Coordinates of C-alpha atoms in Angstrom, one line a residue:
Chain T
X1 CA -11.8 -15.3 31.2
X2 CA -12.7 -13.0 28.1
X3 CA -9.9 -10.6 29.2
X4 CA -7.4 -13.9 28.7
X5 CA -8.4 -14.5 25.2
X6 CA -8.2 -11.3 24.9
X7 CA -4.9 -10.4 25.3
X8 CA -3.7 -13.8 24.2
X9 CA -5.9 -13.0 20.7
X10 CA -3.4 -9.4 20.3
X11 CA -0.4 -11.3 21.7
X12 CA -1.2 -13.7 18.5
X13 CA -1.5 -11.0 16.4
X14 CA 1.9 -9.1 17.0
X15 CA 3.8 -12.6 16.7
X16 CA 1.8 -13.0 13.2
X17 CA 2.1 -9.6 12.3
X18 CA 5.4 -9.4 12.9
X19 CA 6.9 -12.5 11.6
X20 CA 5.1 -11.3 8.3
X21 CA 6.8 -7.9 7.7
X22 CA 10.1 -7.6 9.9
X23 CA 11.7 -10.1 8.6
X24 CA 10.7 -7.9 5.1
X25 CA 12.0 -4.5 6.8
X26 CA 15.6 -6.9 8.2
X27 CA 15.9 -7.7 4.7
X28 CA 15.3 -4.1 3.5
X29 CA 18.2 -2.7 5.9
X30 CA 20.7 -5.4 5.2
X31 CA 20.8 -6.4 1.6
X32 CA 22.8 -4.6 -1.3
X33 CA 20.8 -1.9 -2.2
X34 CA 21.6 -2.8 -5.6
X35 CA 20.0 -6.0 -5.2
X36 CA 17.5 -6.5 -8.6
X37 CA 13.9 -8.0 -7.6
X38 CA 13.1 -10.2 -10.2
X39 CA 15.5 -11.3 -13.9
X40 CA 14.8 -13.2 -16.4
X41 CA 17.5 -14.2 -18.2
X42 CA 17.4 -15.6 -22.3
X43 CA 19.9 -18.5 -21.4
Chain A
X1 CA -0.9 14.6 36.3
X2 CA -3.8 15.1 34.1
X3 CA -2.1 18.3 32.4
X4 CA 1.2 16.6 31.8
X5 CA -0.6 14.1 30.3
X6 CA -2.1 16.1 27.6
X7 CA 0.6 18.3 26.9
X8 CA 2.5 15.1 26.1
X9 CA 0.0 13.7 23.8
X10 CA -0.3 17.8 22.2
X11 CA 3.7 17.1 22.0
X12 CA 3.2 13.5 20.4
X13 CA 0.8 14.6 18.0
X14 CA 3.0 16.9 16.9
X15 CA 6.0 15.5 16.5
X16 CA 4.2 12.5 14.4
X17 CA 4.4 14.2 11.8
X18 CA 7.9 15.3 11.3
X19 CA 9.1 11.7 12.2
X20 CA 7.3 10.8 9.4
X21 CA 8.5 13.5 7.0
X22 CA 12.1 12.7 8.6
X23 CA 11.9 8.9 7.6
X24 CA 10.6 9.7 3.9
X25 CA 13.2 12.2 3.2
X26 CA 15.9 9.9 4.4
X27 CA 14.3 7.2 2.1
X28 CA 14.7 9.2 -1.0
X29 CA 18.0 10.0 -0.3
X30 CA 18.9 6.3 -0.1
X31 CA 16.7 4.9 -3.1
X32 CA 18.4 7.4 -5.6
X33 CA 21.8 5.9 -5.0
X34 CA 20.7 2.7 -6.0
X35 CA 19.5 2.7 -9.3
X36 CA 22.6 2.0 -11.2
X37 CA 24.4 0.0 -8.9
X38 CA 20.6 -2.1 -9.7
X39 CA 21.5 -2.3 -13.7
X40 CA 25.0 -3.8 -13.4
X41 CA 23.8 -6.1 -10.7
X42 CA 20.9 -7.3 -13.4
X43 CA 23.6 -10.5 -14.3
X44 CA 27.6 -10.9 -13.5
X45 CA 27.6 -11.5 -16.9
X46 CA 27.5 -7.7 -17.5
X47 CA 30.0 -5.5 -16.5
X48 CA 31.3 -1.6 -17.6
X49 CA 27.7 -0.1 -17.2
X50 CA 28.0 3.4 -18.3
X51 CA 25.1 5.7 -19.1
X52 CA 25.2 7.0 -22.6
X53 CA 21.4 9.1 -22.8
X54 CA 18.4 9.5 -20.3
X55 CA 17.8 6.0 -19.0
X56 CA 19.4 4.4 -21.7
X57 CA 23.1 2.9 -20.8
X58 CA 26.0 0.7 -22.5
X59 CA 27.7 -2.0 -20.9
X60 CA 29.6 -5.4 -22.5
X61 CA 29.4 -9.2 -21.7
X62 CA 31.9 -10.1 -19.1
X63 CA 36.0 -10.5 -20.5
X64 CA 34.0 -9.4 -24.1
X65 CA 34.6 -6.2 -24.7
X66 CA 33.1 -6.2 -28.0
X67 CA 30.0 -8.3 -27.2
X68 CA 27.8 -4.8 -26.7
X69 CA 25.0 -4.5 -24.6
X70 CA 22.6 -2.2 -24.4
X71 CA 20.5 -1.3 -21.3
X72 CA 17.3 0.8 -20.7
X73 CA 14.7 1.4 -18.0
X74 CA 11.3 2.6 -17.8
X75 CA 8.7 3.2 -15.3
X76 CA 5.0 2.6 -15.5
X77 CA 1.7 3.2 -12.6
X78 CA 1.4 0.1 -10.8
X79 CA -1.2 -0.9 -7.8
X80 CA 1.3 0.6 -5.7
X81 CA 3.1 2.7 -7.5
X82 CA 5.5 2.8 -10.1
X83 CA 7.4 -0.4 -11.0
X84 CA 10.6 0.0 -13.1
X85 CA 11.5 -2.6 -15.8
X86 CA 14.9 -3.0 -17.4
X87 CA 15.6 -4.6 -20.4
X88 CA 19.3 -5.7 -21.6
X89 CA 19.6 -5.9 -25.8
X90 CA 22.5 -7.1 -27.6
X91 CA 24.0 -6.0 -30.8
X92 CA 21.8 -9.2 -32.6
X93 CA 18.8 -7.1 -31.5
X94 CA 17.4 -9.9 -29.0
X95 CA 16.7 -9.3 -25.2
X96 CA 19.2 -10.9 -23.2
X97 CA 17.6 -9.8 -19.6
X98 CA 14.7 -8.4 -18.2
X99 CA 14.6 -7.5 -15.0
X100 CA 12.3 -5.7 -12.2
X101 CA 14.6 -3.1 -10.7
X102 CA 11.7 -1.6 -7.8
X103 CA 8.4 -1.6 -7.8
X104 CA 6.1 -0.6 -4.5
X105 CA 3.4 -3.7 -5.8
X106 CA 2.8 -6.4 -2.7
X107 CA 5.7 -9.5 -3.5
X108 CA 2.9 -12.5 -3.3
X109 CA 1.3 -10.3 -6.7
X110 CA 4.7 -9.9 -8.5
X111 CA 5.6 -13.5 -7.2
X112 CA 2.6 -14.7 -8.7
X113 CA 2.8 -12.8 -12.3
X114 CA 6.9 -13.6 -12.2
X115 CA 5.8 -17.2 -11.4
X116 CA 3.7 -17.4 -14.2
X117 CA 6.3 -16.4 -16.6
X118 CA 5.6 -13.0 -17.9
X119 CA 9.3 -11.6 -18.5
X120 CA 10.1 -15.2 -20.0
X121 CA 7.6 -14.6 -22.5
X122 CA 10.2 -11.8 -23.7
X123 CA 13.7 -13.0 -23.5
X124 CA 15.3 -14.7 -25.8
X125 CA 12.4 -12.9 -28.6
X126 CA 14.0 -10.5 -31.2
X127 CA 12.7 -6.8 -30.6
X128 CA 11.6 -6.5 -34.2
X129 CA 9.1 -8.8 -33.6
X130 CA 7.9 -8.2 -29.9
X131 CA 5.5 -11.0 -28.8
X132 CA 1.9 -10.4 -27.5
X133 CA 1.7 -10.3 -24.1
X134 CA -1.8 -10.9 -22.3
X135 CA -1.9 -9.6 -18.4
X136 CA -2.9 -11.7 -15.6
X137 CA -6.5 -12.0 -14.5
X138 CA -5.8 -11.5 -10.3
X139 CA -3.0 -9.3 -10.8
X140 CA -4.2 -7.6 -13.8
X141 CA -2.2 -4.0 -12.2
X142 CA 1.2 -5.5 -11.9
X143 CA 1.1 -7.6 -15.3
X144 CA 0.0 -4.3 -17.3
X145 CA 2.5 -2.4 -15.6
X146 CA 5.5 -5.0 -16.3
X147 CA 4.2 -5.7 -19.9
X148 CA 4.5 -1.3 -20.5
X149 CA 7.8 -1.5 -18.8
X150 CA 9.3 -4.1 -20.5
X151 CA 7.9 -2.4 -24.2
X152 CA 8.4 1.4 -22.9
X153 CA 12.1 -0.4 -21.9
X154 CA 13.0 -1.9 -25.4
X155 CA 11.2 1.3 -27.8
X156 CA 13.8 2.9 -26.4
X157 CA 16.5 0.9 -27.5
X158 CA 15.2 0.3 -30.7
X159 CA 15.1 4.2 -31.5
X160 CA 17.9 5.2 -30.2
X161 CA 20.5 2.6 -30.7
X162 CA 18.9 1.1 -34.0
X163 CA 16.9 3.2 -35.3
X164 CA 13.6 1.1 -35.8
X165 CA 10.5 3.2 -35.9
X166 CA 7.9 2.8 -32.8
X167 CA 5.8 0.0 -32.2
X168 CA 2.3 -0.5 -32.2
X169 CA 1.2 -0.2 -28.4
X170 CA -0.4 -2.9 -27.0
X171 CA -3.6 -1.9 -25.7
X172 CA -3.8 -2.3 -21.9
X173 CA -6.5 -3.9 -20.4
X174 CA -9.3 -1.6 -19.8
X175 CA -9.8 -0.7 -15.8
X176 CA -13.1 -0.2 -14.4
X177 CA -11.2 2.5 -12.3
X178 CA -14.2 5.4 -13.1
X179 CA -17.0 2.6 -12.3
X180 CA -14.7 1.7 -8.8
X181 CA -14.6 5.5 -7.9
X182 CA -18.6 5.8 -8.0
X183 CA -19.0 2.5 -6.4
X184 CA -16.5 4.4 -3.6
X185 CA -18.1 7.4 -3.5
X186 CA -22.3 5.8 -3.4
X187 CA -21.1 3.7 -0.7
X188 CA -20.0 6.5 1.7
X189 CA -22.9 8.7 0.6
X190 CA -25.0 6.1 1.6
X191 CA -23.3 5.9 5.2
X192 CA -23.9 9.0 5.3
X193 CA -27.4 9.1 4.4
X194 CA -27.9 6.3 7.2
X195 CA -26.6 8.5 10.4
X196 CA -28.7 11.2 9.0
X197 CA -30.8 11.4 12.6
X198 CA -34.3 11.5 10.3
X199 CA -33.1 8.2 8.9
X200 CA -35.1 5.2 10.7
X201 CA -34.6 1.3 9.7
X202 CA -30.6 2.2 10.7
X203 CA -29.9 -1.2 11.8
X204 CA -31.5 -2.9 8.9
X205 CA -30.1 -0.3 6.3
X206 CA -26.4 -0.8 8.1
X207 CA -26.6 -4.9 7.2
X208 CA -27.4 -3.9 4.0
X209 CA -24.4 -1.8 3.2
X210 CA -22.2 -4.1 5.0
X211 CA -23.5 -7.1 2.9
X212 CA -23.3 -4.9 -0.1
X213 CA -19.7 -3.7 0.9
X214 CA -18.5 -8.0 1.2
X215 CA -19.6 -8.6 -2.2
X216 CA -18.5 -5.6 -4.0
X217 CA -15.4 -4.4 -2.3
X218 CA -14.8 -7.6 -0.8
X219 CA -15.0 -10.5 -2.8
X220 CA -16.0 -9.1 -6.8
X221 CA -13.2 -5.7 -6.7
X222 CA -10.5 -6.6 -3.4
X223 CA -10.8 -2.6 -3.1
X224 CA -9.8 -1.7 0.5
X225 CA -6.9 0.4 1.9
X226 CA -4.4 -0.5 3.8
X227 CA -1.1 0.3 5.7
X228 CA 0.8 0.3 2.4
X229 CA -2.0 2.4 1.2
X230 CA -1.4 4.7 4.0
X231 CA 2.9 4.9 3.3
X232 CA 2.4 4.9 -0.6
X233 CA 0.3 8.5 -0.2
X234 CA 2.9 9.7 2.1
X235 CA 5.6 8.9 0.1
X236 CA 4.2 10.9 -3.3
X237 CA 3.4 7.7 -5.2
X238 CA -0.3 9.1 -6.6
X239 CA 2.2 12.0 -8.1
X240 CA 4.4 9.6 -10.6
X241 CA 1.2 7.6 -11.1
X242 CA -0.7 4.5 -10.0
X243 CA -2.5 2.1 -11.7
X244 CA -5.2 2.6 -9.6
X245 CA -6.4 5.4 -6.8
X246 CA -9.4 3.9 -5.8
X247 CA -7.6 2.6 -2.0
X248 CA -6.5 6.0 -2.1
X249 CA -9.6 7.5 -2.7
X250 CA -11.5 5.0 -0.2
X251 CA -8.7 6.2 2.7
X252 CA -9.0 10.2 1.6
X253 CA -12.7 9.7 1.8
X254 CA -12.6 8.5 5.1
X255 CA -10.1 10.7 6.5
X256 CA -12.4 13.6 5.3
X257 CA -15.4 12.6 6.3
X258 CA -14.4 11.6 9.8
X259 CA -12.6 15.3 10.4
X260 CA -15.9 16.7 9.5
X261 CA -18.4 14.8 10.8
X262 CA -16.5 13.1 13.9
X263 CA -17.7 9.8 12.8
X264 CA -16.0 6.9 11.4
X265 CA -17.9 5.7 8.4
X266 CA -15.6 3.1 7.4
X267 CA -15.1 1.2 9.8
X268 CA -18.7 1.3 11.1
X269 CA -21.0 0.7 7.2
X270 CA -17.8 -0.2 4.7
X271 CA -15.0 -2.1 5.6
X272 CA -15.9 -5.4 4.1
X273 CA -13.2 -7.1 6.4
X274 CA -14.9 -5.9 9.4
X275 CA -18.5 -6.9 8.2
X276 CA -17.4 -10.5 7.9
X277 CA -15.8 -10.6 11.4
X278 CA -19.4 -8.9 12.1
X279 CA -21.6 -11.6 10.4
X280 CA -19.1 -14.5 12.0
X281 CA -19.7 -12.7 15.4
X282 CA -23.9 -12.8 15.2
X283 CA -24.1 -16.4 15.2
X284 CA -23.1 -16.8 18.3
X285 CA -23.8 -13.2 19.8
X286 CA -20.3 -12.6 20.9
X287 CA -19.7 -9.2 22.7
X288 CA -16.7 -6.8 21.9
X289 CA -12.8 -7.8 23.7
X290 CA -11.9 -6.7 26.8
X291 CA -8.8 -4.3 26.3
X292 CA -6.3 -2.5 28.3
X293 CA -4.8 0.6 27.5
X294 CA -1.1 -1.1 27.2
X295 CA -2.9 -2.9 24.4
X296 CA -4.0 0.4 22.8
X297 CA -0.9 2.0 23.0
X298 CA 1.4 -1.2 22.0
X299 CA -0.9 -1.4 18.8
X300 CA -0.6 2.7 18.1
X301 CA 2.9 2.5 18.5
X302 CA 3.1 -0.5 16.2
X303 CA 1.7 1.3 13.7
X304 CA 4.1 4.3 14.0
X305 CA 6.9 1.6 13.4
X306 CA 5.5 0.1 10.3
X307 CA 4.9 3.7 9.1
X308 CA 8.5 4.9 10.0
X309 CA 10.1 1.6 8.6
X310 CA 8.2 1.5 5.3
X311 CA 8.8 4.8 4.6
X312 CA 12.4 5.0 4.7
X313 CA 13.2 2.0 3.4
X314 CA 10.5 3.2 0.4
X315 CA 8.6 0.0 0.2
X316 CA 4.8 0.2 0.6
X317 CA 4.0 -3.4 0.2
X318 CA 6.4 -4.2 3.0
X319 CA 4.1 -2.7 5.7
X320 CA 1.0 -4.8 4.6
X321 CA 0.0 -6.9 7.1
X322 CA -3.7 -6.7 7.2
X323 CA -5.0 -10.2 5.8
X324 CA -7.5 -8.7 3.3
X325 CA -6.1 -9.8 0.1
X326 CA -6.1 -13.4 2.0
X327 CA -9.8 -13.2 3.0
X328 CA -11.1 -12.1 -0.4
X329 CA -8.8 -12.5 -3.0
X330 CA -6.4 -15.8 -1.3
X331 CA -3.4 -13.9 -2.3
X332 CA -0.4 -14.0 0.9
X333 CA 1.9 -16.1 2.7
X334 CA 1.7 -18.7 4.7
X335 CA 1.0 -16.4 7.4
X336 CA -1.3 -13.9 6.1
X337 CA -3.2 -17.5 6.2
X338 CA -2.3 -18.3 9.7
X339 CA -3.4 -14.6 10.6
X340 CA -7.1 -15.0 8.5
X341 CA -7.7 -18.7 9.5
X342 CA -7.3 -17.4 13.5
X343 CA -9.8 -13.9 13.0
X344 CA -12.1 -15.9 11.3
X345 CA -12.2 -18.7 14.4
X346 CA -11.9 -15.6 16.7
X347 CA -14.5 -13.5 15.8
X348 CA -17.0 -16.4 16.7
X349 CA -15.9 -15.9 20.1
X350 CA -15.1 -12.2 20.2
X351 CA -17.1 -9.2 18.0
X352 CA -14.4 -7.5 15.9
X353 CA -11.3 -8.8 16.9
X354 CA -9.0 -7.5 14.4
X355 CA -10.7 -4.4 14.3
X356 CA -11.0 -4.0 18.2
X357 CA -7.4 -5.2 19.3
X358 CA -5.2 -4.1 16.5
X359 CA -6.4 -3.0 12.7
X360 CA -4.4 -0.3 11.9
X361 CA -7.1 1.6 11.1
X362 CA -8.1 2.4 14.3
X363 CA -4.8 3.5 15.0
X364 CA -5.3 5.8 12.5
X365 CA -8.0 7.5 13.3
X366 CA -7.1 7.7 16.9
X367 CA -4.4 10.1 16.0
X368 CA -6.7 12.1 13.7
X369 CA -8.9 12.6 16.6
X370 CA -6.4 13.7 18.9
X371 CA -5.1 16.3 16.4
X372 CA -9.0 17.3 15.7
X373 CA -9.1 18.2 19.3
X374 CA -5.9 20.1 19.4
X375 CA -6.6 21.9 16.4
X376 CA -10.2 22.7 17.9
X377 CA -9.2 24.1 21.1
X378 CA -6.4 26.4 19.7
X379 CA -9.2 27.2 16.9
X380 CA -11.3 28.0 19.8
X381 CA -8.7 29.9 21.9
X382 CA -7.8 32.1 19.0
X383 CA -11.6 33.2 18.6
X384 CA -12.1 34.0 21.9
X385 CA -8.6 35.9 21.6
X386 CA -9.9 37.8 18.6
X387 CA -13.8 38.3 20.3
X388 CA -11.7 40.3 23.5
X389 CA -9.4 42.1 21.5
X390 CA -12.3 43.3 19.5
X391 CA -14.4 44.0 22.4
X392 CA -11.7 46.1 24.0

């Protein structure tokens, strides 16, 4: 029982952490390198 | 099989620094090409950007070559490393655009600062009378770096293009760096004292130290090193300037103490997030998780992939997936919030679930343990060889 909970928890961590960071890395890999992070305009 | 396994481990231990160095070098090349391109991308209304001096550029409005624009960028130390800000000023001395070109800070902190309008307080204003803008509590390092960056970039245009004098600099909010450093050192010193054989009330002292860590390093100061601290250190951002070195110092001390004493004092005696999990586990009296070897290896491979990616893309903040900031400062994404909730509930069923199953610090110390063993064996072998030669 404990082992099943541990494995499920481990998989949950992988899933959540993956969802947190991999979209950022994919965005870094695919976006235009000249992209500006934030812009504020007077207009 | 044992010999092959050991040989394989040695090769992996030796290859990891090489892979990390290659990822970093690739990232450096990639980054250099991007900066001029970013200046031109601040707005589609800007074109013809050409460098006229160091960090100073000139361009004009789209389809209006007579409307000259001056662009300058400046870099200032922030939490994760240098933060680069660009300013665009027109001939009427008005700030037309401000942009954050590059940053190693966690995006949720930058989102907070920019969302509160820190850049908007400058745009549209004349460079003759710059507004006084205060730092934002909860994201002091990022906000102060942005303010300093804007002021420096504007100053470059003021002096070079309009011959205006150096403006009075707004004093940045004082950071209790010395206090933080002393506090971190005190924590490590206390942990060393507790582990001493002569020191008797070990369990009570450890409980007190962990409690103090939760209050001071956790809720009060939010100091804790993460995988992004490792990336910042490996990327050399500490050489380019960082607003705070406390987390980096904490990491360096943890590694040095581990190498010297062979004990992971940080995780056992200091880590505030580990302390919170352990405290919750005490309520139910739960035991550690039952782990399979493949789980350990997946966790280690995961850390290596994240480190390589963050070094290559030069984005330490993107590597951050630990829920420390969410747990103590309530800053982070919805996913981090979900992860924190999961860990809190799991801590009631399993002792230190995050620390035992997925914390990158555990994988990192495993690497150092392997590296130390190889180094020790090598030194021992060399010592025996020298001894033999001397005897002959």
